[in-house]
Amino acid sequence: MTSAPQLPNELWLQVFSFLSWKDKLSMRCTCSHFKQLMDESRPLWRGFSVVLKDLSRYNRAFWRSLARRQLDSVSLRGGKKRDLKLLAVWLPLLQALRLDHWKGNDVQELKRFRHVHRLTLTACSEPLVNLQFLLPLGSQLTALSLCNVQLACPPPQLLASLSQLTRLRSLVLHHDGCLMIPTLRGVISQLVNLNFLSWTMINYKRLTRDFFCSATGPGGHPLVVYADFLPSSLLSLTLCVDLQPEDLHVVSFRAPNLQHLHLEPWSSSSNLVRLIPQLFPCLKTLAIRHHHVSDEDFLGLHQLQHLNTLEVLDSFYRPDPKDPSWVVYKPSPRLLQLISDLQKLTSHKVRVITSSHTDLLPCGCI
């Protein structure tokens, strides 16, 4: 049998490129040659993320290993100020950082990360009394997510800090409902590159018509009113609200070229899925719930000529109707058959996801 070192490194790296992250890590542990070869190949680890906690347990060899791979995405759980300093020393080229269950409101050390353009803070143990830590990152951040946080800063300060992030393309702010923002007009007018916005509406019984921009439309169903403000260039949309068929018609009219739709209404989606091929013919990715959707409507999604990914959000079933507490968290036989039939109708061009893929950075509360 040919020994590993006698084969060209380029050939080994080509083989390794087809492995999953789990298999790459396993292969890396087989011998020192593979470990060095894989660690020094940055393309092999592009998109790789790690979750770190209790940084005191990691030795220098561990940090050198991450540094050689030029890791660019990290989720830090239960960290403190000193952890940011250590992280910046070993991984100064980080591009994406998530601080999960942060144990203090002092995050000023974020200024050390000069290449971070995606930042997520979630489940902070203490209120955020100010957002001054964002100012040094103003020229580099393209995605900001503040999820499950308690904001203790005045609304004008919050809006002023966000307005400085002029390169933002994605903004997520899910707080505990303690902050009432009078309007987002000023922020949105400054964030000219923004194309994704997710904002907590816990304390709003009804938005003012000029919450997002100057009002021009008449009153009516809330979603219908605010859909009038959707730009025609909109390509991606998540709808996790109470929806009626007429709402989808309005959204379709305002965003005719929509390519990515996440549809998860509060009520049943049984009367909505059948409308999707007609209203959103340009869809490339779609996320839906399938319970209470008829087989005919589910299979009707094959009419979406550009669809390449379908995510089923409720891949579980109850085997015994008499025992609703018994839930099996995997695709039901019916769903598996529907997926098989759909893939046949689309010549297997559509990839169907039944378990949510893992990306460490985005907010996961919706």
Short mmCIF file of the C-alpha atoms (twelve columns), coordinates in Angstrom:
data_MODEL
# 
_entry.id   MODEL 
# 
loop_
_atom_site.group_PDB 
_atom_site.id 
_atom_site.type_symbol 
_atom_site.label_atom_id 
_atom_site.label_alt_id 
_atom_site.label_comp_id 
_atom_site.label_asym_id 
_atom_site.label_seq_id 
_atom_site.Cartn_x 
_atom_site.Cartn_y 
_atom_site.Cartn_z 
_atom_site.pdbx_PDB_model_num 
ATOM 1   C CA . MET A 1   0.000   0.000  0.000   1 
ATOM 2   C CA . THR A 2   1.366   3.427  -0.936  1 
ATOM 3   C CA . SER A 3   2.296   5.523  2.086   1 
ATOM 4   C CA . ALA A 4   0.745   8.955  2.421   1 
ATOM 5   C CA . PRO A 5   3.924   11.108 2.091   1 
ATOM 6   C CA . GLN A 6   4.741   9.586  -1.334  1 
ATOM 7   C CA . LEU A 7   1.611   11.078 -2.942  1 
ATOM 8   C CA . PRO A 8   1.631   14.719 -4.093  1 
ATOM 9   C CA . ASN A 9   0.259   17.112 -1.482  1 
ATOM 10  C CA . GLU A 10  -2.023  18.664 -4.098  1 
ATOM 11  C CA . LEU A 11  -3.701  15.298 -4.593  1 
ATOM 12  C CA . TRP A 12  -4.281  14.789 -0.881  1 
ATOM 13  C CA . LEU A 13  -5.728  18.293 -0.517  1 
ATOM 14  C CA . GLN A 14  -8.051  17.650 -3.443  1 
ATOM 15  C CA . VAL A 15  -9.304  14.487 -1.727  1 
ATOM 16  C CA . PHE A 16  -9.682  16.257 1.630   1 
ATOM 17  C CA . SER A 17  -11.741 19.027 0.025   1 
ATOM 18  C CA . PHE A 18  -14.624 16.569 -0.452  1 
ATOM 19  C CA . LEU A 19  -14.769 15.636 3.243   1 
ATOM 20  C CA . SER A 20  -17.233 16.973 5.797   1 
ATOM 21  C CA . TRP A 21  -15.928 19.118 8.657   1 
ATOM 22  C CA . LYS A 22  -16.188 16.126 10.997  1 
ATOM 23  C CA . ASP A 23  -14.205 13.909 8.638   1 
ATOM 24  C CA . LYS A 24  -11.565 16.575 8.080   1 
ATOM 25  C CA . LEU A 25  -10.993 16.814 11.822  1 
ATOM 26  C CA . SER A 26  -10.788 13.044 12.092  1 
ATOM 27  C CA . MET A 27  -8.346  12.772 9.176   1 
ATOM 28  C CA . ARG A 28  -6.221  15.514 10.691  1 
ATOM 29  C CA . CYS A 29  -5.661  13.342 13.762  1 
ATOM 30  C CA . THR A 30  -4.396  10.290 11.882  1 
ATOM 31  C CA . CYS A 31  -0.766  11.399 11.502  1 
ATOM 32  C CA . SER A 32  1.509   14.421 11.855  1 
ATOM 33  C CA . HIS A 33  1.951   14.691 8.088   1 
ATOM 34  C CA . PHE A 34  -1.779  15.083 7.448   1 
ATOM 35  C CA . LYS A 35  -2.115  17.432 10.408  1 
ATOM 36  C CA . GLN A 36  0.553   19.804 9.089   1 
ATOM 37  C CA . LEU A 37  -0.649  19.535 5.506   1 
ATOM 38  C CA . MET A 38  -4.273  20.280 6.392   1 
ATOM 39  C CA . ASP A 39  -3.493  23.025 8.898   1 
ATOM 40  C CA . GLU A 40  -1.425  24.941 6.344   1 
ATOM 41  C CA . SER A 41  -4.158  24.856 3.685   1 
ATOM 42  C CA . ARG A 42  -6.467  27.803 4.312   1 
ATOM 43  C CA . PRO A 43  -8.890  26.991 1.442   1 
ATOM 44  C CA . LEU A 44  -9.574  23.653 3.114   1 
ATOM 45  C CA . TRP A 45  -10.991 25.444 6.177   1 
ATOM 46  C CA . ARG A 46  -12.807 28.297 4.488   1 
ATOM 47  C CA . GLY A 47  -16.195 28.680 6.190   1 
ATOM 48  C CA . PHE A 48  -15.164 26.565 9.195   1 
ATOM 49  C CA . SER A 49  -16.418 27.812 12.587  1 
ATOM 50  C CA . VAL A 50  -15.622 26.771 16.141  1 
ATOM 51  C CA . VAL A 51  -17.410 27.231 19.458  1 
ATOM 52  C CA . LEU A 52  -15.075 28.181 22.326  1 
ATOM 53  C CA . LYS A 53  -15.758 28.468 26.055  1 
ATOM 54  C CA . ASP A 54  -13.588 28.659 29.160  1 
ATOM 55  C CA . LEU A 55  -10.506 29.746 27.228  1 
ATOM 56  C CA . SER A 56  -8.200  28.905 30.141  1 
ATOM 57  C CA . ARG A 57  -8.387  25.209 29.237  1 
ATOM 58  C CA . TYR A 58  -6.827  25.674 25.793  1 
ATOM 59  C CA . ASN A 59  -3.037  25.396 25.469  1 
ATOM 60  C CA . ARG A 60  -0.658  27.066 23.037  1 
ATOM 61  C CA . ALA A 61  -0.666  24.097 20.670  1 
ATOM 62  C CA . PHE A 62  -4.438  24.448 20.292  1 
ATOM 63  C CA . TRP A 63  -4.216  28.177 19.543  1 
ATOM 64  C CA . ARG A 64  -1.342  27.665 17.090  1 
ATOM 65  C CA . SER A 65  -3.451  25.088 15.280  1 
ATOM 66  C CA . LEU A 66  -6.349  27.537 14.864  1 
ATOM 67  C CA . ALA A 67  -3.961  30.311 13.840  1 
ATOM 68  C CA . ARG A 68  -2.301  28.192 11.143  1 
ATOM 69  C CA . ARG A 69  -5.717  27.471 9.645   1 
ATOM 70  C CA . GLN A 70  -6.417  31.239 9.744   1 
ATOM 71  C CA . LEU A 71  -9.822  30.610 11.262  1 
ATOM 72  C CA . ASP A 72  -12.217 33.424 10.440  1 
ATOM 73  C CA . SER A 73  -15.390 32.542 12.386  1 
ATOM 74  C CA . VAL A 74  -15.740 31.963 16.154  1 
ATOM 75  C CA . SER A 75  -18.575 31.682 18.663  1 
ATOM 76  C CA . LEU A 76  -17.423 32.540 22.196  1 
ATOM 77  C CA . ARG A 77  -19.702 31.309 24.965  1 
ATOM 78  C CA . GLY A 78  -19.753 32.715 28.462  1 
ATOM 79  C CA . GLY A 79  -16.784 34.973 27.807  1 
ATOM 80  C CA . LYS A 80  -15.340 37.951 29.661  1 
ATOM 81  C CA . LYS A 81  -13.238 40.963 28.742  1 
ATOM 82  C CA . ARG A 82  -9.917  39.124 29.051  1 
ATOM 83  C CA . ASP A 83  -11.141 36.447 26.632  1 
ATOM 84  C CA . LEU A 84  -11.506 39.018 23.862  1 
ATOM 85  C CA . LYS A 85  -7.903  40.103 24.392  1 
ATOM 86  C CA . LEU A 86  -6.664  36.506 24.128  1 
ATOM 87  C CA . LEU A 87  -8.798  35.837 21.078  1 
ATOM 88  C CA . ALA A 88  -7.488  38.956 19.336  1 
ATOM 89  C CA . VAL A 89  -3.875  37.912 19.968  1 
ATOM 90  C CA . TRP A 90  -4.220  34.456 18.422  1 
ATOM 91  C CA . LEU A 91  -6.873  35.118 15.786  1 
ATOM 92  C CA . PRO A 92  -6.436  38.752 14.704  1 
ATOM 93  C CA . LEU A 93  -7.933  38.080 11.243  1 
ATOM 94  C CA . LEU A 94  -11.345 36.992 12.508  1 
ATOM 95  C CA . GLN A 95  -14.135 38.091 10.179  1 
ATOM 96  C CA . ALA A 96  -17.162 36.781 12.087  1 
ATOM 97  C CA . LEU A 97  -17.620 36.736 15.859  1 
ATOM 98  C CA . ARG A 98  -20.499 35.709 18.105  1 
ATOM 99  C CA . LEU A 99  -20.528 36.483 21.836  1 
ATOM 100 C CA . ASP A 100 -23.004 34.116 23.440  1 
ATOM 101 C CA . HIS A 101 -24.085 34.520 27.095  1 
ATOM 102 C CA . TRP A 102 -21.666 37.413 27.530  1 
ATOM 103 C CA . LYS A 103 -20.936 37.964 31.227  1 
ATOM 104 C CA . GLY A 104 -20.509 41.735 31.228  1 
ATOM 105 C CA . ASN A 105 -21.462 44.891 29.401  1 
ATOM 106 C CA . ASP A 106 -17.853 45.876 28.732  1 
ATOM 107 C CA . VAL A 107 -17.194 44.858 25.153  1 
ATOM 108 C CA . GLN A 108 -14.847 47.687 24.310  1 
ATOM 109 C CA . GLU A 109 -12.138 45.151 23.458  1 
ATOM 110 C CA . LEU A 110 -13.982 44.486 20.212  1 
ATOM 111 C CA . LYS A 111 -11.979 47.368 18.767  1 
ATOM 112 C CA . ARG A 112 -9.018  44.956 18.594  1 
ATOM 113 C CA . PHE A 113 -10.721 43.010 15.801  1 
ATOM 114 C CA . ARG A 114 -9.993  45.147 12.753  1 
ATOM 115 C CA . HIS A 115 -11.300 42.605 10.239  1 
ATOM 116 C CA . VAL A 116 -14.598 41.572 11.844  1 
ATOM 117 C CA . HIS A 117 -17.492 42.390 9.553   1 
ATOM 118 C CA . ARG A 118 -20.163 40.110 11.104  1 
ATOM 119 C CA . LEU A 119 -20.916 40.541 14.819  1 
ATOM 120 C CA . THR A 120 -23.538 38.850 17.011  1 
ATOM 121 C CA . LEU A 121 -24.234 39.492 20.699  1 
ATOM 122 C CA . THR A 122 -26.815 37.229 22.283  1 
ATOM 123 C CA . ALA A 123 -28.181 36.441 25.747  1 
ATOM 124 C CA . CYS A 124 -26.085 39.029 27.609  1 
ATOM 125 C CA . SER A 125 -26.244 38.545 31.384  1 
ATOM 126 C CA . GLU A 126 -26.218 42.307 32.032  1 
ATOM 127 C CA . PRO A 127 -28.045 45.184 30.305  1 
ATOM 128 C CA . LEU A 128 -26.219 47.032 27.541  1 
ATOM 129 C CA . VAL A 129 -26.019 50.552 28.930  1 
ATOM 130 C CA . ASN A 130 -24.490 51.992 25.765  1 
ATOM 131 C CA . LEU A 131 -23.457 50.978 22.287  1 
ATOM 132 C CA . GLN A 132 -20.252 53.000 22.084  1 
ATOM 133 C CA . PHE A 133 -18.345 49.777 21.401  1 
ATOM 134 C CA . LEU A 134 -19.862 49.810 17.914  1 
ATOM 135 C CA . LEU A 135 -18.246 53.102 16.869  1 
ATOM 136 C CA . PRO A 136 -14.706 51.718 16.194  1 
ATOM 137 C CA . LEU A 137 -16.342 49.054 14.008  1 
ATOM 138 C CA . GLY A 138 -18.420 51.524 12.023  1 
ATOM 139 C CA . SER A 139 -16.340 51.343 8.861   1 
ATOM 140 C CA . GLN A 140 -16.161 47.534 8.731   1 
ATOM 141 C CA . LEU A 141 -19.400 45.948 10.005  1 
ATOM 142 C CA . THR A 142 -21.731 44.619 7.323   1 
ATOM 143 C CA . ALA A 143 -23.902 42.463 9.620   1 
ATOM 144 C CA . LEU A 144 -24.939 43.164 13.215  1 
ATOM 145 C CA . SER A 145 -27.191 41.014 15.399  1 
ATOM 146 C CA . LEU A 146 -28.217 41.941 18.941  1 
ATOM 147 C CA . CYS A 147 -30.447 39.070 20.000  1 
ATOM 148 C CA . ASN A 148 -32.114 38.412 23.353  1 
ATOM 149 C CA . VAL A 149 -30.472 41.459 24.883  1 
ATOM 150 C CA . GLN A 150 -31.625 43.966 27.479  1 
ATOM 151 C CA . LEU A 151 -31.067 47.540 26.343  1 
ATOM 152 C CA . ALA A 152 -30.614 50.198 29.024  1 
ATOM 153 C CA . CYS A 153 -29.533 53.007 26.701  1 
ATOM 154 C CA . PRO A 154 -31.871 55.844 25.622  1 
ATOM 155 C CA . PRO A 155 -33.521 55.328 22.217  1 
ATOM 156 C CA . PRO A 156 -31.771 58.382 20.657  1 
ATOM 157 C CA . GLN A 157 -28.366 56.936 21.599  1 
ATOM 158 C CA . LEU A 158 -29.261 53.573 20.119  1 
ATOM 159 C CA . LEU A 159 -30.400 55.135 16.854  1 
ATOM 160 C CA . ALA A 160 -27.349 57.402 16.689  1 
ATOM 161 C CA . SER A 161 -24.975 54.455 17.175  1 
ATOM 162 C CA . LEU A 162 -26.712 52.367 14.527  1 
ATOM 163 C CA . SER A 163 -26.674 55.269 12.077  1 
ATOM 164 C CA . GLN A 164 -22.864 55.264 12.177  1 
ATOM 165 C CA . LEU A 165 -22.694 51.746 10.747  1 
ATOM 166 C CA . THR A 166 -23.037 52.929 7.184   1 
ATOM 167 C CA . ARG A 167 -21.801 49.664 5.595   1 
ATOM 168 C CA . LEU A 168 -24.447 47.498 7.264   1 
ATOM 169 C CA . ARG A 169 -26.303 45.163 4.950   1 
ATOM 170 C CA . SER A 170 -28.010 43.144 7.702   1 
ATOM 171 C CA . LEU A 171 -29.396 44.369 11.038  1 
ATOM 172 C CA . VAL A 172 -31.111 42.200 13.673  1 
ATOM 173 C CA . LEU A 173 -32.293 43.744 16.951  1 
ATOM 174 C CA . HIS A 174 -34.315 41.407 19.179  1 
ATOM 175 C CA . HIS A 175 -34.502 42.902 22.660  1 
ATOM 176 C CA . ASP A 176 -36.678 42.167 25.693  1 
ATOM 177 C CA . GLY A 177 -39.301 44.744 24.764  1 
ATOM 178 C CA . CYS A 178 -38.124 47.371 27.231  1 
ATOM 179 C CA . LEU A 179 -37.247 49.948 24.554  1 
ATOM 180 C CA . MET A 180 -39.800 51.874 22.537  1 
ATOM 181 C CA . ILE A 181 -38.387 53.317 19.326  1 
ATOM 182 C CA . PRO A 182 -40.533 56.141 17.911  1 
ATOM 183 C CA . THR A 183 -39.378 55.710 14.321  1 
ATOM 184 C CA . LEU A 184 -36.745 54.014 12.155  1 
ATOM 185 C CA . ARG A 185 -36.865 56.567 9.368   1 
ATOM 186 C CA . GLY A 186 -33.623 58.305 10.349  1 
ATOM 187 C CA . VAL A 187 -31.672 55.070 10.720  1 
ATOM 188 C CA . ILE A 188 -32.817 53.546 7.456   1 
ATOM 189 C CA . SER A 189 -32.060 56.735 5.533   1 
ATOM 190 C CA . GLN A 190 -28.436 56.497 6.761   1 
ATOM 191 C CA . LEU A 191 -28.022 52.768 6.141   1 
ATOM 192 C CA . VAL A 192 -28.240 52.938 2.376   1 
ATOM 193 C CA . ASN A 193 -26.768 49.421 1.907   1 
ATOM 194 C CA . LEU A 194 -29.227 47.710 4.271   1 
ATOM 195 C CA . ASN A 195 -31.095 44.835 2.629   1 
ATOM 196 C CA . PHE A 196 -32.111 42.759 5.683   1 
ATOM 197 C CA . LEU A 197 -33.880 44.081 8.781   1 
ATOM 198 C CA . SER A 198 -35.367 42.102 11.690  1 
ATOM 199 C CA . TRP A 199 -36.672 44.234 14.560  1 
ATOM 200 C CA . THR A 200 -38.454 43.353 17.814  1 
ATOM 201 C CA . MET A 201 -42.068 44.525 17.824  1 
ATOM 202 C CA . ILE A 202 -43.035 43.251 21.294  1 
ATOM 203 C CA . ASN A 203 -44.244 46.601 22.618  1 
ATOM 204 C CA . TYR A 204 -45.937 47.931 19.485  1 
ATOM 205 C CA . LYS A 205 -49.693 47.532 19.321  1 
ATOM 206 C CA . ARG A 206 -49.684 49.395 16.024  1 
ATOM 207 C CA . LEU A 207 -46.881 51.044 14.109  1 
ATOM 208 C CA . THR A 208 -47.218 54.586 12.887  1 
ATOM 209 C CA . ARG A 209 -47.406 54.863 9.116   1 
ATOM 210 C CA . ASP A 210 -44.109 56.737 8.987   1 
ATOM 211 C CA . PHE A 211 -42.246 54.228 11.202  1 
ATOM 212 C CA . PHE A 212 -40.053 53.176 8.279   1 
ATOM 213 C CA . CYS A 213 -40.455 56.100 5.883   1 
ATOM 214 C CA . SER A 214 -42.846 58.852 4.841   1 
ATOM 215 C CA . ALA A 215 -46.401 57.549 4.643   1 
ATOM 216 C CA . THR A 216 -48.096 57.574 1.254   1 
ATOM 217 C CA . GLY A 217 -50.585 54.724 1.427   1 
ATOM 218 C CA . PRO A 218 -54.054 54.378 2.963   1 
ATOM 219 C CA . GLY A 219 -54.862 52.388 6.076   1 
ATOM 220 C CA . GLY A 220 -55.913 48.739 6.156   1 
ATOM 221 C CA . HIS A 221 -54.511 45.399 7.275   1 
ATOM 222 C CA . PRO A 222 -51.159 46.165 9.019   1 
ATOM 223 C CA . LEU A 223 -49.047 43.972 6.725   1 
ATOM 224 C CA . VAL A 224 -50.761 45.375 3.654   1 
ATOM 225 C CA . VAL A 225 -49.960 48.906 4.795   1 
ATOM 226 C CA . TYR A 226 -46.303 48.255 5.531   1 
ATOM 227 C CA . ALA A 227 -45.799 46.079 2.479   1 
ATOM 228 C CA . ASP A 228 -46.287 49.291 0.500   1 
ATOM 229 C CA . PHE A 229 -42.869 50.334 1.782   1 
ATOM 230 C CA . LEU A 230 -41.050 47.207 0.560   1 
ATOM 231 C CA . PRO A 231 -38.545 48.109 -2.173  1 
ATOM 232 C CA . SER A 232 -39.080 46.445 -5.531  1 
ATOM 233 C CA . SER A 233 -35.427 45.328 -5.426  1 
ATOM 234 C CA . LEU A 234 -36.112 43.106 -2.376  1 
ATOM 235 C CA . LEU A 235 -34.649 39.599 -2.888  1 
ATOM 236 C CA . SER A 236 -34.993 37.953 0.548   1 
ATOM 237 C CA . LEU A 237 -37.931 38.036 2.984   1 
ATOM 238 C CA . THR A 238 -38.871 36.289 6.244   1 
ATOM 239 C CA . LEU A 239 -42.537 36.360 7.267   1 
ATOM 240 C CA . CYS A 240 -43.227 35.106 10.801  1 
ATOM 241 C CA . VAL A 241 -46.512 36.951 11.381  1 
ATOM 242 C CA . ASP A 242 -50.228 36.314 11.026  1 
ATOM 243 C CA . LEU A 243 -50.836 36.011 7.279   1 
ATOM 244 C CA . GLN A 244 -53.797 35.868 4.952   1 
ATOM 245 C CA . PRO A 245 -53.695 35.044 1.219   1 
ATOM 246 C CA . GLU A 246 -54.270 38.692 0.315   1 
ATOM 247 C CA . ASP A 247 -51.096 39.617 2.203   1 
ATOM 248 C CA . LEU A 248 -49.010 37.391 -0.056  1 
ATOM 249 C CA . HIS A 249 -50.615 38.997 -3.110  1 
ATOM 250 C CA . VAL A 250 -49.511 42.438 -1.893  1 
ATOM 251 C CA . VAL A 251 -45.973 41.252 -1.123  1 
ATOM 252 C CA . SER A 252 -45.758 39.636 -4.553  1 
ATOM 253 C CA . PHE A 253 -46.783 42.888 -6.203  1 
ATOM 254 C CA . ARG A 254 -44.206 44.896 -4.241  1 
ATOM 255 C CA . ALA A 255 -41.359 42.369 -4.585  1 
ATOM 256 C CA . PRO A 256 -41.903 40.562 -7.903  1 
ATOM 257 C CA . ASN A 257 -38.297 39.277 -8.119  1 
ATOM 258 C CA . LEU A 258 -38.124 37.718 -4.655  1 
ATOM 259 C CA . GLN A 259 -35.582 34.874 -4.620  1 
ATOM 260 C CA . HIS A 260 -35.553 33.721 -0.984  1 
ATOM 261 C CA . LEU A 261 -38.698 33.291 1.123   1 
ATOM 262 C CA . HIS A 262 -39.035 32.028 4.708   1 
ATOM 263 C CA . LEU A 263 -42.748 31.533 5.333   1 
ATOM 264 C CA . GLU A 264 -43.696 30.664 8.911   1 
ATOM 265 C CA . PRO A 265 -47.070 32.246 9.754   1 
ATOM 266 C CA . TRP A 266 -48.568 32.113 13.233  1 
ATOM 267 C CA . SER A 267 -51.603 30.280 11.889  1 
ATOM 268 C CA . SER A 268 -51.724 27.361 9.449   1 
ATOM 269 C CA . SER A 269 -49.983 27.795 6.104   1 
ATOM 270 C CA . SER A 270 -52.316 25.336 4.354   1 
ATOM 271 C CA . ASN A 271 -53.959 28.046 2.233   1 
ATOM 272 C CA . LEU A 272 -50.715 29.872 1.469   1 
ATOM 273 C CA . VAL A 273 -48.343 27.263 0.003   1 
ATOM 274 C CA . ARG A 274 -50.539 26.712 -3.049  1 
ATOM 275 C CA . LEU A 275 -50.120 30.396 -3.976  1 
ATOM 276 C CA . ILE A 276 -46.323 30.427 -3.913  1 
ATOM 277 C CA . PRO A 277 -45.556 29.173 -7.470  1 
ATOM 278 C CA . GLN A 278 -47.939 31.713 -8.958  1 
ATOM 279 C CA . LEU A 279 -46.910 34.700 -6.819  1 
ATOM 280 C CA . PHE A 280 -43.149 34.133 -6.485  1 
ATOM 281 C CA . PRO A 281 -41.919 32.398 -9.677  1 
ATOM 282 C CA . CYS A 282 -38.298 33.561 -9.203  1 
ATOM 283 C CA . LEU A 283 -37.752 31.775 -5.875  1 
ATOM 284 C CA . LYS A 284 -34.438 29.967 -5.449  1 
ATOM 285 C CA . THR A 285 -34.812 29.016 -1.787  1 
ATOM 286 C CA . LEU A 286 -37.989 28.422 0.211   1 
ATOM 287 C CA . ALA A 287 -38.640 27.520 3.859   1 
ATOM 288 C CA . ILE A 288 -42.145 26.364 4.858   1 
ATOM 289 C CA . ARG A 289 -44.084 24.267 7.348   1 
ATOM 290 C CA . HIS A 290 -45.727 21.239 5.779   1 
ATOM 291 C CA . HIS A 291 -48.267 20.154 8.406   1 
ATOM 292 C CA . HIS A 292 -51.846 20.706 7.184   1 
ATOM 293 C CA . VAL A 293 -50.552 21.326 3.645   1 
ATOM 294 C CA . SER A 294 -52.166 18.974 1.147   1 
ATOM 295 C CA . ASP A 295 -50.029 16.588 -0.904  1 
ATOM 296 C CA . GLU A 296 -51.178 18.353 -4.054  1 
ATOM 297 C CA . ASP A 297 -50.093 21.779 -2.822  1 
ATOM 298 C CA . PHE A 298 -46.729 20.469 -1.580  1 
ATOM 299 C CA . LEU A 299 -45.967 18.758 -4.876  1 
ATOM 300 C CA . GLY A 300 -47.151 21.863 -6.716  1 
ATOM 301 C CA . LEU A 301 -43.877 23.509 -5.674  1 
ATOM 302 C CA . HIS A 302 -42.262 21.709 -8.607  1 
ATOM 303 C CA . GLN A 303 -43.637 24.560 -10.734 1 
ATOM 304 C CA . LEU A 304 -40.928 26.828 -9.282  1 
ATOM 305 C CA . GLN A 305 -38.459 26.543 -12.142 1 
ATOM 306 C CA . HIS A 306 -35.572 28.265 -10.312 1 
ATOM 307 C CA . LEU A 307 -35.983 26.545 -6.933  1 
ATOM 308 C CA . ASN A 308 -32.829 24.781 -5.754  1 
ATOM 309 C CA . THR A 309 -33.374 24.475 -1.974  1 
ATOM 310 C CA . LEU A 310 -36.516 23.695 0.020   1 
ATOM 311 C CA . GLU A 311 -36.363 23.661 3.823   1 
ATOM 312 C CA . VAL A 312 -39.132 21.937 5.774   1 
ATOM 313 C CA . LEU A 313 -39.348 23.663 9.151   1 
ATOM 314 C CA . ASP A 314 -41.563 21.153 10.971  1 
ATOM 315 C CA . SER A 315 -39.898 17.789 10.394  1 
ATOM 316 C CA . PHE A 316 -41.602 15.927 13.217  1 
ATOM 317 C CA . TYR A 317 -44.706 13.789 13.627  1 
ATOM 318 C CA . ARG A 318 -46.921 12.127 16.229  1 
ATOM 319 C CA . PRO A 319 -47.145 8.352  15.583  1 
ATOM 320 C CA . ASP A 320 -50.128 7.856  17.880  1 
ATOM 321 C CA . PRO A 321 -53.071 10.297 17.453  1 
ATOM 322 C CA . LYS A 322 -54.319 9.204  20.869  1 
ATOM 323 C CA . ASP A 323 -51.078 10.254 22.540  1 
ATOM 324 C CA . PRO A 324 -50.193 13.830 21.429  1 
ATOM 325 C CA . SER A 325 -47.271 13.929 23.883  1 
ATOM 326 C CA . TRP A 326 -45.381 11.323 21.831  1 
ATOM 327 C CA . VAL A 327 -43.416 13.307 19.276  1 
ATOM 328 C CA . VAL A 328 -40.789 11.892 16.928  1 
ATOM 329 C CA . TYR A 329 -38.354 14.574 15.784  1 
ATOM 330 C CA . LYS A 330 -37.573 13.292 12.341  1 
ATOM 331 C CA . PRO A 331 -39.380 13.285 8.979   1 
ATOM 332 C CA . SER A 332 -42.558 11.232 8.918   1 
ATOM 333 C CA . PRO A 333 -43.029 8.474  6.318   1 
ATOM 334 C CA . ARG A 334 -45.533 10.763 4.572   1 
ATOM 335 C CA . LEU A 335 -43.021 13.607 4.378   1 
ATOM 336 C CA . LEU A 336 -40.276 11.297 3.085   1 
ATOM 337 C CA . GLN A 337 -42.610 10.092 0.346   1 
ATOM 338 C CA . LEU A 338 -43.567 13.664 -0.561  1 
ATOM 339 C CA . ILE A 339 -39.909 14.635 -0.787  1 
ATOM 340 C CA . SER A 340 -39.175 11.662 -3.021  1 
ATOM 341 C CA . ASP A 341 -42.102 12.517 -5.297  1 
ATOM 342 C CA . LEU A 342 -41.107 16.175 -5.466  1 
ATOM 343 C CA . GLN A 343 -37.526 15.341 -6.382  1 
ATOM 344 C CA . LYS A 344 -38.746 13.068 -9.172  1 
ATOM 345 C CA . LEU A 345 -40.931 15.882 -10.519 1 
ATOM 346 C CA . THR A 346 -37.945 18.262 -10.487 1 
ATOM 347 C CA . SER A 347 -35.432 15.713 -11.834 1 
ATOM 348 C CA . HIS A 348 -33.652 15.899 -8.470  1 
ATOM 349 C CA . LYS A 349 -32.699 19.546 -9.007  1 
ATOM 350 C CA . VAL A 350 -34.179 20.591 -5.654  1 
ATOM 351 C CA . ARG A 351 -32.288 19.898 -2.428  1 
ATOM 352 C CA . VAL A 352 -34.693 19.305 0.467   1 
ATOM 353 C CA . ILE A 353 -33.506 20.072 4.007   1 
ATOM 354 C CA . THR A 354 -35.391 18.505 6.899   1 
ATOM 355 C CA . SER A 355 -33.021 19.524 9.698   1 
ATOM 356 C CA . SER A 356 -31.892 23.098 10.039  1 
ATOM 357 C CA . HIS A 357 -28.318 23.658 8.913   1 
ATOM 358 C CA . THR A 358 -26.012 25.208 11.470  1 
ATOM 359 C CA . ASP A 359 -24.557 28.659 11.060  1 
ATOM 360 C CA . LEU A 360 -23.114 29.962 14.288  1 
ATOM 361 C CA . LEU A 361 -23.551 33.642 13.568  1 
ATOM 362 C CA . PRO A 362 -27.199 34.387 12.779  1 
ATOM 363 C CA . CYS A 363 -29.926 34.887 15.339  1 
ATOM 364 C CA . GLY A 364 -31.775 31.650 16.025  1 
ATOM 365 C CA . CYS A 365 -34.860 32.878 17.858  1 
ATOM 366 C CA . ILE A 366 -37.145 32.948 14.791  1 
# 
